[in-house]
Short mmCIF file of C-alpha atoms in Angstrom, two decimals:
data_model
loop_
_atom_site.label_atom_id
_atom_site.label_comp_id
_atom_site.label_asym_id
_atom_site.label_seq_id
_atom_site.Cartn_x
_atom_site.Cartn_y
_atom_site.Cartn_z
CA GLU A 1 63.59 -42.45 7.24
CA SER A 2 66.46 -40.57 5.55
CA LEU A 3 66.87 -36.92 6.59
CA GLU A 4 68.15 -36.25 2.85
CA ARG A 5 64.77 -37.08 1.59
CA GLU A 6 63.09 -34.93 3.80
CA LEU A 7 65.34 -32.01 2.79
CA LEU A 8 64.48 -32.74 -0.92
CA ALA A 9 60.95 -32.62 -0.17
CA LEU A 10 61.21 -29.50 1.69
CA LYS A 11 63.29 -27.82 -1.26
CA ALA A 12 60.73 -29.24 -3.88
CA SER A 13 57.85 -27.70 -1.89
CA ASN A 14 59.65 -24.45 -1.36
CA LEU A 15 60.48 -24.07 -5.08
CA ALA A 16 56.76 -24.84 -5.81
CA LEU A 17 55.70 -22.00 -3.54
CA GLN A 18 58.16 -19.53 -5.19
CA GLU A 19 56.76 -20.45 -8.41
CA TYR A 20 53.26 -19.16 -7.61
#
């Protein structure tokens, strides 16, 4: 379980939310 992967997932979901 990599913390980097979790941060990337969080960033991606954050960007997706901003696009709406």
